[in-house]
């Protein structure tokens, strides 16, 4: 199957929120060349955003970089552990973060601010995970790394001061897709059960056939050409856009989505992942599962990162915080 990016919407798009559009207009003033397999950034990506020490400055939070075992026969994994200094309890809930970037770019440091904000607000221990990227390490390398990190946190809960029954895994974009895959893997392998899965605009459908995927071709933040490149790198050209792709790569391919931990699914109304994410919630509900779905009007992909001061971002962060509190409280 061939999937093509034309560079313009094939279907009339839902308009962006005015605050979102204003930021997109500024981004458009400094266009960047399209990425290819050969030009994916690798050197210095960990220095593109403030490091952990800078982000936690002035907060009662400690950060520790660690190296933990990777999957069997694979390299070790780098993680960063964040802990509140003042603990109301010796045992705290935990949040495991998986960073975004289409599974082809990115570094855990890119999301340190998001992770630290969760630690600060909820007084939890957080683990920010580094995983292997495609195309150098295609599927299943990245998702196996993420599963190994989740199981390590569960197995080392006492050492970390974490309640193993209150571990939420989450991430945005590719991180959301990898989170959904880890939840499927934990169910199928009868591994540790996570308390909840925080899926922020998750990248879960490799086929690129939805209406939304055609509405945001050439516009917005994460555009169709990048999504096609990402799936090609992760799955290879033969499976990149196929319905035969593995479910642990593209969770929409899962035949069975029953028995999963409660999900929080957030997506922008004006982004390519809108339809695949809402459909995933519908499928979970059809099994009797829990999925709290938020579709934010006029939101572009990753609007909370690109437009942190927008009103929809403030609303989205409040909704996330509420869900996190409810899941951690309910898992006591």
Coordinates of C-alpha atoms in Angstrom, one line a residue:
X1 CA 0.0 0.0 0.0
X2 CA 1.3 3.5 -0.9
X3 CA 0.5 6.5 1.2
X4 CA 1.3 9.9 -0.1
X5 CA 1.7 13.4 1.4
X6 CA 0.5 16.0 -1.0
X7 CA 1.5 19.0 1.2
X8 CA -2.0 20.4 1.4
X9 CA -5.3 19.2 2.9
X10 CA -7.2 16.7 0.8
X11 CA -10.3 17.3 3.0
X12 CA -11.4 20.7 4.4
X13 CA -9.8 20.9 7.9
X14 CA -11.4 21.9 11.1
X15 CA -10.0 25.4 11.9
X16 CA -7.4 26.0 14.6
X17 CA -8.3 27.8 17.8
X18 CA -7.3 31.5 17.3
X19 CA -4.5 31.3 20.0
X20 CA -3.2 28.1 18.3
X21 CA -3.4 29.7 14.9
X22 CA -1.4 32.7 16.1
X23 CA 1.5 30.4 17.2
X24 CA 1.3 28.4 14.0
X25 CA 1.6 31.7 12.0
X26 CA 4.8 32.5 14.0
X27 CA 6.2 29.1 13.4
X28 CA 5.5 29.4 9.6
X29 CA 7.8 32.5 9.5
X30 CA 10.8 30.3 10.1
X31 CA 10.2 27.2 7.9
X32 CA 12.5 24.2 8.4
X33 CA 13.5 21.7 5.7
X34 CA 11.6 18.5 5.6
X35 CA 13.3 15.7 7.5
X36 CA 14.4 12.5 5.9
X37 CA 15.8 9.3 7.2
X38 CA 19.3 10.7 6.5
X39 CA 18.7 14.0 8.3
X40 CA 16.9 12.9 11.5
X41 CA 18.7 14.8 14.3
X42 CA 20.9 12.6 16.6
X43 CA 23.8 14.7 17.8
X44 CA 23.1 17.1 20.6
X45 CA 19.4 16.3 20.9
X46 CA 19.8 16.1 24.7
X47 CA 20.9 19.7 24.8
X48 CA 18.0 21.2 22.8
X49 CA 15.9 21.7 26.0
X50 CA 16.9 22.6 29.6
X51 CA 18.5 19.8 31.6
X52 CA 16.9 18.3 34.7
X53 CA 19.0 20.4 37.1
X54 CA 17.8 23.6 35.4
X55 CA 14.1 22.6 35.4
X56 CA 14.0 21.6 39.1
X57 CA 15.9 24.7 40.3
X58 CA 14.0 26.3 43.1
X59 CA 11.7 23.3 43.5
X60 CA 11.8 20.7 46.3
X61 CA 12.5 18.0 43.9
X62 CA 15.6 15.8 43.4
X63 CA 16.7 14.3 40.1
X64 CA 18.9 11.3 39.5
X65 CA 20.1 9.8 36.2
X66 CA 20.3 6.0 36.3
X67 CA 21.1 3.1 34.0
X68 CA 18.9 0.1 34.2
X69 CA 18.8 -3.3 32.3
X70 CA 17.1 -3.2 29.0
X71 CA 15.2 -6.1 27.4
X72 CA 17.0 -9.5 27.3
X73 CA 19.9 -9.3 24.9
X74 CA 19.5 -5.5 24.4
X75 CA 21.4 -2.5 25.6
X76 CA 20.9 -0.9 29.0
X77 CA 18.4 1.9 29.3
X78 CA 18.9 5.5 30.6
X79 CA 16.3 6.9 32.9
X80 CA 15.9 10.0 35.1
X81 CA 14.1 9.6 38.4
X82 CA 12.4 12.6 40.0
X83 CA 11.4 12.6 43.7
X84 CA 9.8 15.2 45.9
X85 CA 12.1 16.0 48.8
X86 CA 9.3 16.5 51.3
X87 CA 7.2 13.3 51.5
X88 CA 3.9 13.0 53.3
X89 CA 4.4 9.2 52.9
X90 CA 7.3 6.9 52.5
X91 CA 5.4 5.2 49.7
X92 CA 4.2 7.3 46.8
X93 CA 2.4 6.9 43.6
X94 CA 4.5 6.8 40.4
X95 CA 4.4 8.2 36.9
X96 CA 6.4 6.6 34.1
X97 CA 6.9 9.0 31.2
X98 CA 7.6 7.9 27.6
X99 CA 8.6 10.8 25.3
X100 CA 7.2 11.7 21.9
X101 CA 8.9 12.3 18.6
X102 CA 7.2 9.8 16.2
X103 CA 9.5 7.0 17.5
X104 CA 12.2 8.5 15.2
X105 CA 13.3 11.7 17.1
X106 CA 13.3 13.0 20.6
X107 CA 15.0 12.6 23.9
X108 CA 13.6 12.3 27.4
X109 CA 14.9 15.7 28.4
X110 CA 12.4 17.3 25.9
X111 CA 9.6 16.5 28.4
X112 CA 11.4 17.1 31.7
X113 CA 9.2 20.1 32.4
X114 CA 6.0 18.1 31.9
X115 CA 7.2 15.4 34.2
X116 CA 8.5 17.7 36.9
X117 CA 5.2 19.6 36.9
X118 CA 3.4 16.3 37.7
X119 CA 5.9 15.5 40.4
X120 CA 5.5 18.9 41.9
X121 CA 1.7 19.1 41.8
X122 CA 0.9 15.5 42.8
X123 CA 3.9 14.6 45.0
X124 CA 4.7 11.4 43.2
X125 CA 7.9 9.7 42.0
X126 CA 8.4 10.0 38.2
X127 CA 10.6 8.0 35.9
X128 CA 11.5 9.5 32.5
X129 CA 12.5 6.8 30.0
X130 CA 15.0 6.8 27.1
X131 CA 14.3 4.3 24.4
X132 CA 15.8 3.3 21.1
X133 CA 14.7 5.1 18.0
X134 CA 14.0 4.0 14.4
X135 CA 15.2 3.6 11.8
X136 CA 18.5 2.5 13.4
X137 CA 16.4 0.4 15.8
X138 CA 13.0 -0.4 14.3
X139 CA 10.1 -2.2 15.9
X140 CA 10.1 -3.8 18.4
X141 CA 13.1 -2.2 19.9
X142 CA 11.5 1.0 21.2
X143 CA 8.4 -0.6 22.7
X144 CA 10.4 -3.5 24.3
X145 CA 12.6 -0.8 25.9
X146 CA 9.5 0.9 27.3
X147 CA 8.0 -2.3 28.6
X148 CA 11.3 -3.2 30.3
X149 CA 11.4 0.2 32.0
X150 CA 7.8 -0.2 33.2
X151 CA 8.5 -3.7 34.6
X152 CA 11.7 -2.4 36.2
X153 CA 9.8 0.3 38.1
X154 CA 7.3 -2.2 39.3
X155 CA 10.0 -4.7 40.4
X156 CA 12.0 -1.9 42.2
X157 CA 9.0 -0.2 43.7
X158 CA 10.3 -0.7 47.3
X159 CA 13.7 0.8 46.4
X160 CA 12.1 3.8 44.7
X161 CA 9.6 4.3 47.5
X162 CA 6.7 3.6 45.1
X163 CA 3.4 1.9 45.6
X164 CA 3.4 -0.8 42.9
X165 CA -0.4 -0.7 42.7
X166 CA -0.3 3.1 41.8
X167 CA 1.9 3.3 38.7
X168 CA 0.5 5.3 35.8
X169 CA 2.3 5.2 32.5
X170 CA 1.9 8.0 30.0
X171 CA 3.2 10.1 27.2
X172 CA 2.4 12.3 24.3
X173 CA 2.3 11.4 20.6
X174 CA 4.7 8.5 20.0
X175 CA 4.9 8.3 23.8
X176 CA 1.2 7.9 24.0
X177 CA 1.2 5.2 21.4
X178 CA 4.0 3.4 23.1
X179 CA 2.1 3.6 26.4
X180 CA -0.9 2.0 24.8
X181 CA 1.3 -0.7 23.4
X182 CA 2.9 -1.3 26.8
X183 CA -0.6 -1.7 28.3
X184 CA -1.4 -4.3 25.7
X185 CA 1.9 -6.1 26.3
X186 CA 1.4 -6.2 30.1
X187 CA -2.1 -7.6 29.6
X188 CA -1.0 -10.3 27.1
X189 CA 2.1 -11.3 29.0
X190 CA 0.4 -11.3 32.3
X191 CA 3.0 -8.7 33.5
X192 CA 2.6 -6.0 36.0
X193 CA -0.8 -4.1 35.8
X194 CA -0.5 -0.4 35.5
X195 CA -3.0 1.7 37.4
X196 CA -3.8 3.8 34.4
X197 CA -2.6 4.9 30.9
X198 CA -2.3 8.6 30.1
X199 CA -2.5 8.8 26.3
X200 CA -1.9 12.4 25.1
X201 CA -2.6 12.7 21.4
X202 CA -1.3 9.2 21.0
X203 CA 0.2 8.0 17.7
X204 CA -1.6 4.6 17.3
X205 CA -2.7 4.1 13.7
X206 CA -0.1 3.3 11.0
X207 CA -2.5 3.3 8.0
X208 CA -2.9 7.1 7.6
X209 CA -6.4 6.5 6.1
X210 CA -8.6 8.5 8.5
X211 CA -10.3 11.8 7.5
X212 CA -8.2 13.7 10.1
X213 CA -5.0 12.3 8.6
X214 CA -5.9 13.9 5.3
X215 CA -7.2 17.2 6.8
X216 CA -3.8 18.1 8.3
X217 CA -1.5 17.3 5.3
X218 CA 0.8 20.2 5.1
X219 CA -0.7 22.2 8.0
X220 CA -0.4 22.1 11.8
X221 CA 2.5 20.9 13.9
X222 CA 2.9 17.1 13.2
X223 CA 2.0 16.9 9.6
X224 CA 1.2 14.0 7.3
X225 CA 4.7 13.8 5.7
X226 CA 6.3 13.3 9.0
X227 CA 3.8 10.7 10.1
X228 CA 4.4 8.7 6.9
X229 CA 8.2 8.9 7.4
X230 CA 7.9 7.8 11.0
X231 CA 5.8 4.7 10.3
X232 CA 8.1 3.8 7.4
X233 CA 11.1 4.0 9.7
X234 CA 9.5 2.0 12.5
X235 CA 7.9 -0.7 10.5
X236 CA 9.8 -0.8 7.2
X237 CA 8.3 -0.2 3.8
X238 CA 6.4 -3.4 3.6
X239 CA 4.4 -3.0 6.8
X240 CA 4.5 0.8 7.2
X241 CA 0.9 1.4 6.2
X242 CA -0.5 -2.1 6.3
X243 CA -3.4 -3.4 8.4
X244 CA -1.2 -6.4 9.0
X245 CA 1.2 -4.3 11.2
X246 CA 1.7 -5.6 14.7
X247 CA -0.5 -4.3 17.5
X248 CA 2.4 -3.6 19.7
X249 CA 3.6 -1.1 17.0
X250 CA 0.2 0.4 16.2
X251 CA -2.3 -0.3 18.9
X252 CA -5.3 0.3 16.6
X253 CA -4.3 -3.0 15.0
X254 CA -5.2 -4.9 18.3
X255 CA -8.1 -7.2 17.7
X256 CA -9.0 -7.1 21.4
X257 CA -8.8 -4.0 23.6
X258 CA -10.6 -5.5 26.6
X259 CA -9.0 -5.9 30.0
X260 CA -6.9 -2.8 29.8
X261 CA -6.2 -0.3 32.6
X262 CA -8.2 2.9 32.7
X263 CA -7.2 5.3 29.9
X264 CA -7.2 9.0 29.6
X265 CA -7.2 9.9 25.9
X266 CA -6.6 13.5 24.9
X267 CA -6.4 14.9 21.4
X268 CA -6.9 18.1 19.5
X269 CA -9.9 18.6 17.3
X270 CA -7.6 20.1 14.6
X271 CA -4.9 17.4 14.2
X272 CA -4.2 14.2 12.3
X273 CA -4.6 11.8 15.2
X274 CA -8.1 13.0 16.1
X275 CA -10.1 10.1 14.5
X276 CA -7.8 7.2 15.5
X277 CA -7.8 8.4 19.1
X278 CA -11.5 8.8 19.4
X279 CA -12.1 5.5 17.7
X280 CA -9.8 3.8 20.2
X281 CA -11.9 5.2 23.1
X282 CA -15.1 3.9 21.4
X283 CA -13.5 0.4 21.1
X284 CA -12.5 0.4 24.7
X285 CA -16.0 1.4 25.8
X286 CA -17.5 -1.3 23.7
X287 CA -15.6 -3.9 25.8
X288 CA -16.8 -2.4 29.1
X289 CA -13.5 -0.7 29.7
X290 CA -12.7 2.8 31.0
X291 CA -11.6 5.6 28.7
X292 CA -12.0 9.2 29.5
X293 CA -11.9 11.1 26.2
X294 CA -11.2 14.8 25.7
X295 CA -11.2 16.4 22.3
X296 CA -10.0 20.0 22.6
X297 CA -11.7 22.4 20.2
X298 CA -9.2 23.8 17.6
X299 CA -6.3 22.1 19.3
X300 CA -3.3 21.3 17.1
X301 CA -1.1 18.2 17.8
X302 CA 0.8 18.7 21.0
X303 CA -0.8 22.1 21.6
X304 CA 0.1 22.0 25.3
X305 CA 3.8 22.0 24.3
X306 CA 3.6 24.5 21.5
X307 CA 1.0 26.8 23.0
X308 CA 1.5 26.5 26.8
X309 CA -0.3 29.8 27.5
X310 CA -3.4 29.1 25.4
X311 CA -6.8 28.8 27.2
X312 CA -7.3 25.2 25.9
X313 CA -4.0 24.2 27.3
X314 CA -5.0 25.5 30.8
X315 CA -8.2 23.5 30.5
X316 CA -6.5 20.4 29.2
X317 CA -3.9 20.5 32.1
X318 CA -6.7 20.8 34.6
X319 CA -8.5 17.8 33.2
X320 CA -5.4 15.7 33.2
X321 CA -4.6 16.6 36.8
X322 CA -8.1 15.6 37.8
X323 CA -7.9 12.2 36.2
X324 CA -4.4 11.6 37.7
X325 CA -5.7 12.4 41.1
X326 CA -8.7 10.1 40.7
X327 CA -6.8 7.2 39.4
X328 CA -4.1 7.4 42.1
X329 CA -6.7 7.8 44.8
X330 CA -8.8 4.9 43.5
X331 CA -5.8 2.6 43.3
X332 CA -5.0 2.9 47.0

